[in-house]
Amino acid sequence: MASLPLLCVVGPTGSGKTAVSLDMATALASHGVACEIISADAMQLYAGMDIGTAKARPDEQRGIVHHLLDVWSPQTDASVQEYQTLSRAAVSDCLERGVVPVLVGGSGLYVSSVIYDFQFPGTNHEVRRGLEERFENEGLTPLVAQLLDADPDAASAVDLQNPRRVIRALEILQITGEPPTAGLAARGQWWREPTVVIGLRAPRDWLHERIENRVRAMFAAGLVEEVRGLLAQGLSTTAAQAIGYREVADMLSGEITQEEALDQVIHHTRRYARRQDSWFRRDQNIHWIAAEAADVSAQVQALLEPHLQTAS
């Protein structure tokens, strides 16, 4: 089964990755090629975080097996290293059964951790404790300044508004003596071959309109009630920082109005999409197609044709 490809669909939020992956799996099935989808969306791993993560509902999955949805409870802190283990196990399981795995998501670090020979530095509790104390005493701004001074590329690779991510990046810097984004050098060294990565690239205005429409649809579909229920259960630090959830939580606590929360979710999602686009643009292995094109699925199938002949 080594000849079966690992397929990936990546790109910024709102670019249509879910629809493309479902169309791809349907097309593969029509050619007699079994296919299953593996999520590489950090927040879709959380059970109960459905509306705000645009998670495909069971009735939208077209009968295609999906892996790594609803894996963690909302009280669990996300771990890229744990995700790498889970996702690679799912990929290997698919290939051993003669099934083509399709990795789908916009979380750049999560995708890279799976498809490339990506190694994670260990943890030094003393170093981390010192950084956490600095954050408590000095706030986030000086930590961000230190990180960007050592690694300017971190601006597009690390969520600089997330204290946990900034602290982890500085911990890596102190442990290894190398910039936190040095791990990106693993690009070009596949974890397994053949691997085909398809990226969806979209004009900014087109993507911004889709993001706004999606966010408004989330609020109409019950995002506020979803967040209210999750807050009653308790959220981990990671889950509480998810876009859509932290803004609605602020609304429910009375800090902002619902209209302000909606506007902030739109703004933060657009900013996140720019970071995603910046991450993936640096990867020379991605085959880019226009997300707004009417024949996007046909373009994907044309890229896959050589690999499908081997798989079928």
Short mmCIF file of C-alpha atoms in Angstrom, two decimals:
data_model
loop_
_atom_site.label_atom_id
_atom_site.label_comp_id
_atom_site.label_asym_id
_atom_site.label_seq_id
_atom_site.Cartn_x
_atom_site.Cartn_y
_atom_site.Cartn_z
CA MET A 1 0.00 0.00 0.00
CA ALA A 2 3.03 2.32 -0.05
CA SER A 3 1.98 3.58 -3.49
CA LEU A 4 -1.23 5.09 -2.13
CA PRO A 5 -0.87 8.87 -1.75
CA LEU A 6 -1.47 10.99 1.31
CA LEU A 7 -3.62 13.85 -0.01
CA CYS A 8 -3.95 17.21 1.73
CA VAL A 9 -6.24 20.21 1.25
CA VAL A 10 -5.07 23.42 2.93
CA GLY A 11 -5.78 27.13 2.83
CA PRO A 12 -7.27 29.97 4.85
CA THR A 13 -10.54 29.71 6.70
CA GLY A 14 -13.53 30.32 4.46
CA SER A 15 -11.76 29.25 1.27
CA GLY A 16 -13.91 26.15 0.81
CA LYS A 17 -11.63 23.35 2.03
CA THR A 18 -14.48 21.25 3.44
CA ALA A 19 -16.49 21.35 0.22
CA VAL A 20 -13.42 20.58 -1.91
CA SER A 21 -12.42 17.64 0.28
CA LEU A 22 -15.94 16.18 0.12
CA ASP A 23 -16.05 16.63 -3.65
CA MET A 24 -12.62 14.99 -3.89
CA ALA A 25 -13.68 12.01 -1.80
CA THR A 26 -16.88 11.63 -3.82
CA ALA A 27 -14.94 11.74 -7.09
CA LEU A 28 -12.44 9.19 -5.81
CA ALA A 29 -15.26 6.87 -4.81
CA SER A 30 -16.75 7.15 -8.30
CA HIS A 31 -13.40 5.87 -9.64
CA GLY A 32 -13.44 2.95 -7.20
CA VAL A 33 -10.90 4.52 -4.83
CA ALA A 34 -11.86 4.39 -1.14
CA CYS A 35 -11.15 7.62 0.69
CA GLU A 36 -11.49 8.93 4.25
CA ILE A 37 -11.05 12.46 5.62
CA ILE A 38 -8.77 13.42 8.53
CA SER A 39 -9.31 16.81 10.15
CA ALA A 40 -6.34 19.13 10.64
CA ASP A 41 -8.38 21.89 12.26
CA ALA A 42 -7.17 22.49 15.80
CA MET A 43 -10.56 23.57 17.16
CA GLN A 44 -12.64 20.91 15.39
CA LEU A 45 -10.95 18.35 17.61
CA TYR A 46 -13.06 19.69 20.49
CA ALA A 47 -16.37 17.94 21.15
CA GLY A 48 -19.25 20.38 21.37
CA MET A 49 -17.45 23.17 19.53
CA ASP A 50 -19.44 22.70 16.35
CA ILE A 51 -21.04 25.89 15.08
CA GLY A 52 -18.10 28.20 15.73
CA THR A 53 -15.64 25.86 14.04
CA ALA A 54 -17.82 25.26 10.95
CA LYS A 55 -17.60 21.52 11.63
CA ALA A 56 -19.34 19.41 9.00
CA ARG A 57 -22.46 17.87 10.52
CA PRO A 58 -23.01 14.12 10.08
CA ASP A 59 -25.71 14.81 7.47
CA GLU A 60 -23.20 16.95 5.52
CA GLN A 61 -20.44 14.33 5.45
CA ARG A 62 -21.96 12.37 2.52
CA GLY A 63 -21.36 9.07 4.25
CA ILE A 64 -17.59 9.60 4.10
CA VAL A 65 -15.68 8.50 7.21
CA HIS A 66 -14.19 11.47 9.10
CA HIS A 67 -11.37 11.13 11.60
CA LEU A 68 -10.27 13.41 14.48
CA LEU A 69 -13.48 15.30 15.02
CA ASP A 70 -14.68 15.54 18.64
CA VAL A 71 -11.51 13.95 20.04
CA TRP A 72 -10.87 16.22 23.03
CA SER A 73 -13.21 17.53 25.68
CA PRO A 74 -13.43 21.34 25.85
CA GLN A 75 -11.67 21.14 29.22
CA THR A 76 -8.48 19.75 27.60
CA ASP A 77 -5.62 21.94 26.46
CA ALA A 78 -4.77 21.30 22.81
CA SER A 79 -1.41 19.69 22.04
CA VAL A 80 0.11 19.73 18.56
CA GLN A 81 2.40 16.88 19.55
CA GLU A 82 -0.56 14.73 20.63
CA TYR A 83 -2.37 15.65 17.43
CA GLN A 84 0.66 14.57 15.38
CA THR A 85 0.52 11.14 17.02
CA LEU A 86 -3.24 10.76 16.53
CA SER A 87 -3.24 11.99 12.95
CA ARG A 88 -0.30 9.89 11.79
CA ALA A 89 -1.96 6.84 13.34
CA ALA A 90 -5.12 7.61 11.37
CA VAL A 91 -3.15 8.05 8.14
CA SER A 92 -1.29 4.79 8.67
CA ASP A 93 -4.54 2.97 9.47
CA CYS A 94 -6.12 4.22 6.23
CA LEU A 95 -3.17 3.19 4.10
CA GLU A 96 -2.96 -0.25 5.70
CA ARG A 97 -6.63 -0.79 4.77
CA GLY A 98 -6.05 0.37 1.19
CA VAL A 99 -7.85 3.67 1.77
CA VAL A 100 -6.56 7.04 0.55
CA PRO A 101 -6.38 9.52 3.47
CA VAL A 102 -7.25 13.17 2.84
CA LEU A 103 -5.87 15.55 5.46
CA VAL A 104 -7.96 18.75 5.54
CA GLY A 105 -7.42 21.91 7.53
CA GLY A 106 -6.11 25.41 7.88
CA SER A 107 -4.08 25.04 11.07
CA GLY A 108 -0.62 25.36 9.51
CA LEU A 109 1.38 23.90 12.37
CA TYR A 110 -0.99 20.96 12.69
CA VAL A 111 -0.75 20.17 8.98
CA SER A 112 3.04 20.54 8.92
CA SER A 113 3.42 18.36 12.01
CA VAL A 114 1.85 15.48 10.11
CA ILE A 115 3.12 15.69 6.55
CA TYR A 116 6.72 16.70 7.22
CA ASP A 117 9.52 15.15 9.25
CA PHE A 118 8.62 17.53 12.03
CA GLN A 119 10.25 17.15 15.46
CA PHE A 120 8.98 18.84 18.63
CA PRO A 121 11.41 20.15 21.25
CA GLY A 122 10.84 18.91 24.77
CA THR A 123 9.56 20.93 27.70
CA ASN A 124 11.60 22.59 30.43
CA HIS A 125 9.28 23.25 33.36
CA GLU A 126 11.69 25.66 35.03
CA VAL A 127 12.02 27.77 31.88
CA ARG A 128 8.27 27.76 31.33
CA ARG A 129 7.55 28.69 34.92
CA GLY A 130 9.91 31.66 34.63
CA LEU A 131 8.20 32.85 31.46
CA GLU A 132 4.77 32.46 33.04
CA GLU A 133 5.89 34.56 36.00
CA ARG A 134 7.16 37.24 33.61
CA PHE A 135 3.80 37.25 31.86
CA GLU A 136 1.96 37.63 35.17
CA ASN A 137 4.23 40.49 36.27
CA GLU A 138 4.91 42.30 32.99
CA GLY A 139 2.11 41.32 30.66
CA LEU A 140 2.31 39.96 27.14
CA THR A 141 3.88 42.92 25.29
CA PRO A 142 7.52 42.46 26.42
CA LEU A 143 7.34 38.72 25.72
CA VAL A 144 6.09 39.35 22.20
CA ALA A 145 8.84 41.93 21.65
CA GLN A 146 11.48 39.43 22.78
CA LEU A 147 10.08 36.75 20.50
CA LEU A 148 9.95 38.97 17.41
CA ASP A 149 13.45 40.28 18.08
CA ALA A 150 14.76 36.71 18.04
CA ASP A 151 12.49 35.41 15.30
CA PRO A 152 10.72 37.95 13.04
CA ASP A 153 9.03 35.07 11.16
CA ALA A 154 7.09 34.30 14.33
CA ALA A 155 4.72 37.15 13.43
CA SER A 156 3.08 34.93 10.82
CA ALA A 157 3.60 31.56 12.54
CA VAL A 158 2.57 32.28 16.15
CA ASP A 159 -0.66 33.78 17.48
CA LEU A 160 0.90 36.77 19.22
CA GLN A 161 -2.28 37.48 21.16
CA ASN A 162 -2.26 34.03 22.73
CA PRO A 163 -0.05 34.04 25.86
CA ARG A 164 0.26 30.25 25.85
CA ARG A 165 1.60 30.20 22.27
CA VAL A 166 4.03 33.07 22.90
CA ILE A 167 5.35 31.46 26.08
CA ARG A 168 5.82 28.13 24.31
CA ALA A 169 7.68 29.82 21.45
CA LEU A 170 10.05 31.54 23.89
CA GLU A 171 10.50 28.26 25.76
CA ILE A 172 11.61 26.58 22.52
CA LEU A 173 13.98 29.47 21.85
CA GLN A 174 15.60 29.12 25.27
CA ILE A 175 15.77 25.31 25.18
CA THR A 176 17.15 24.90 21.67
CA GLY A 177 18.88 28.22 21.03
CA GLU A 178 17.09 28.30 17.66
CA PRO A 179 14.13 30.41 16.51
CA PRO A 180 10.77 28.69 17.14
CA THR A 181 10.05 28.66 13.40
CA ALA A 182 13.28 26.78 12.70
CA GLY A 183 11.15 23.63 12.62
CA LEU A 184 9.76 24.85 9.32
CA ALA A 185 13.07 23.80 7.80
CA ALA A 186 11.60 20.32 7.82
CA ARG A 187 9.56 21.33 4.79
CA GLY A 188 10.68 19.32 1.80
CA GLN A 189 11.35 16.26 3.94
CA TRP A 190 8.11 14.30 3.67
CA TRP A 191 7.04 12.10 6.54
CA ARG A 192 5.77 9.62 3.97
CA GLU A 193 5.65 9.54 0.19
CA PRO A 194 3.88 10.13 -2.08
CA THR A 195 2.24 13.20 -0.55
CA VAL A 196 0.23 15.73 -2.56
CA VAL A 197 -0.74 19.06 -0.98
CA ILE A 198 -3.41 21.17 -2.68
CA GLY A 199 -3.83 24.76 -1.53
CA LEU A 200 -6.85 27.00 -2.05
CA ARG A 201 -5.88 30.59 -2.77
CA ALA A 202 -8.53 33.30 -2.81
CA PRO A 203 -8.75 37.04 -3.59
CA ARG A 204 -8.96 39.02 -0.34
CA ASP A 205 -12.29 40.73 -1.10
CA TRP A 206 -13.90 37.42 -2.07
CA LEU A 207 -12.61 35.73 1.07
CA HIS A 208 -13.60 38.63 3.34
CA GLU A 209 -17.18 38.51 2.07
CA ARG A 210 -17.35 34.74 2.63
CA ILE A 211 -15.98 35.12 6.14
CA GLU A 212 -18.55 37.77 7.03
CA ASN A 213 -21.39 35.67 5.64
CA ARG A 214 -20.14 32.61 7.50
CA VAL A 215 -19.86 34.42 10.83
CA ARG A 216 -23.35 35.91 10.50
CA ALA A 217 -24.67 32.43 9.69
CA MET A 218 -22.96 31.04 12.80
CA PHE A 219 -24.70 33.58 15.04
CA ALA A 220 -28.03 32.82 13.34
CA ALA A 221 -27.45 29.06 13.82
CA GLY A 222 -27.06 29.37 17.59
CA LEU A 223 -23.40 30.17 18.32
CA VAL A 224 -24.32 32.20 21.41
CA GLU A 225 -26.21 29.29 22.96
CA GLU A 226 -23.40 26.90 22.06
CA VAL A 227 -20.89 29.09 23.87
CA ARG A 228 -23.21 29.55 26.85
CA GLY A 229 -23.47 25.79 27.27
CA LEU A 230 -19.72 25.29 26.94
CA LEU A 231 -18.94 27.98 29.51
CA ALA A 232 -21.23 26.22 31.97
CA GLN A 233 -19.07 23.09 31.58
CA GLY A 234 -15.79 24.97 31.74
CA LEU A 235 -13.25 25.60 28.96
CA SER A 236 -9.53 24.95 28.84
CA THR A 237 -7.17 27.84 28.13
CA THR A 238 -6.82 26.72 24.52
CA ALA A 239 -10.51 26.21 23.87
CA ALA A 240 -11.41 29.53 25.50
CA GLN A 241 -9.10 31.35 23.06
CA ALA A 242 -10.82 30.00 19.95
CA ILE A 243 -12.08 32.71 17.62
CA GLY A 244 -15.83 33.07 18.01
CA TYR A 245 -15.83 31.59 21.47
CA ARG A 246 -13.77 34.19 23.30
CA GLU A 247 -15.72 37.09 21.77
CA VAL A 248 -19.10 35.56 22.60
CA ALA A 249 -17.84 34.81 26.11
CA ASP A 250 -17.00 38.51 26.48
CA MET A 251 -20.51 39.34 25.29
CA LEU A 252 -22.11 36.96 27.77
CA SER A 253 -20.09 38.51 30.60
CA GLY A 254 -21.43 41.95 29.63
CA GLU A 255 -18.13 43.38 28.39
CA ILE A 256 -19.38 43.96 24.83
CA THR A 257 -22.67 43.92 22.94
CA GLN A 258 -23.71 41.14 20.56
CA GLU A 259 -23.13 43.39 17.55
CA GLU A 260 -19.65 44.21 18.83
CA ALA A 261 -18.99 40.51 19.36
CA LEU A 262 -20.09 39.73 15.80
CA ASP A 263 -17.89 42.49 14.38
CA GLN A 264 -14.91 41.27 16.41
CA VAL A 265 -15.35 37.68 15.25
CA ILE A 266 -15.39 38.85 11.63
CA HIS A 267 -12.29 41.00 12.17
CA HIS A 268 -10.35 38.33 14.07
CA THR A 269 -11.28 35.63 11.54
CA ARG A 270 -10.05 37.78 8.66
CA ARG A 271 -6.81 38.46 10.49
CA TYR A 272 -6.38 34.75 11.18
CA ALA A 273 -6.99 33.99 7.50
CA ARG A 274 -4.12 36.34 6.59
CA ARG A 275 -1.82 34.49 8.99
CA GLN A 276 -2.88 31.15 7.51
CA ASP A 277 -2.25 32.41 3.98
CA SER A 278 1.19 33.70 5.00
CA TRP A 279 2.11 30.34 6.55
CA PHE A 280 1.10 28.26 3.54
CA ARG A 281 2.53 30.66 0.93
CA ARG A 282 6.04 29.87 2.18
CA ASP A 283 5.59 26.19 1.35
CA GLN A 284 7.01 25.47 -2.10
CA ASN A 285 5.43 22.00 -2.17
CA ILE A 286 1.84 23.21 -2.39
CA HIS A 287 -0.07 23.01 -5.68
CA TRP A 288 -2.20 26.15 -5.70
CA ILE A 289 -5.61 26.51 -7.31
CA ALA A 290 -8.06 29.42 -7.34
CA ALA A 291 -10.67 28.88 -4.62
CA GLU A 292 -13.17 31.16 -6.36
CA ALA A 293 -12.99 29.33 -9.70
CA ALA A 294 -16.13 27.61 -10.94
CA ASP A 295 -14.14 24.51 -11.92
CA VAL A 296 -12.19 24.15 -8.67
CA SER A 297 -13.12 20.47 -8.27
CA ALA A 298 -12.06 19.71 -11.85
CA GLN A 299 -8.71 21.40 -11.20
CA VAL A 300 -8.21 19.24 -8.12
CA GLN A 301 -9.06 16.07 -10.01
CA ALA A 302 -6.59 16.97 -12.78
CA LEU A 303 -3.82 17.35 -10.19
CA LEU A 304 -4.68 14.00 -8.65
CA GLU A 305 -5.02 12.02 -11.88
CA PRO A 306 -1.47 10.59 -11.96
CA HIS A 307 -1.80 9.37 -8.37
CA LEU A 308 -5.28 7.96 -8.86
CA GLN A 309 -4.12 5.76 -11.73
CA THR A 310 -1.65 4.18 -9.31
CA ALA A 311 -4.16 3.87 -6.48
CA SER A 312 -7.02 2.34 -8.47
#
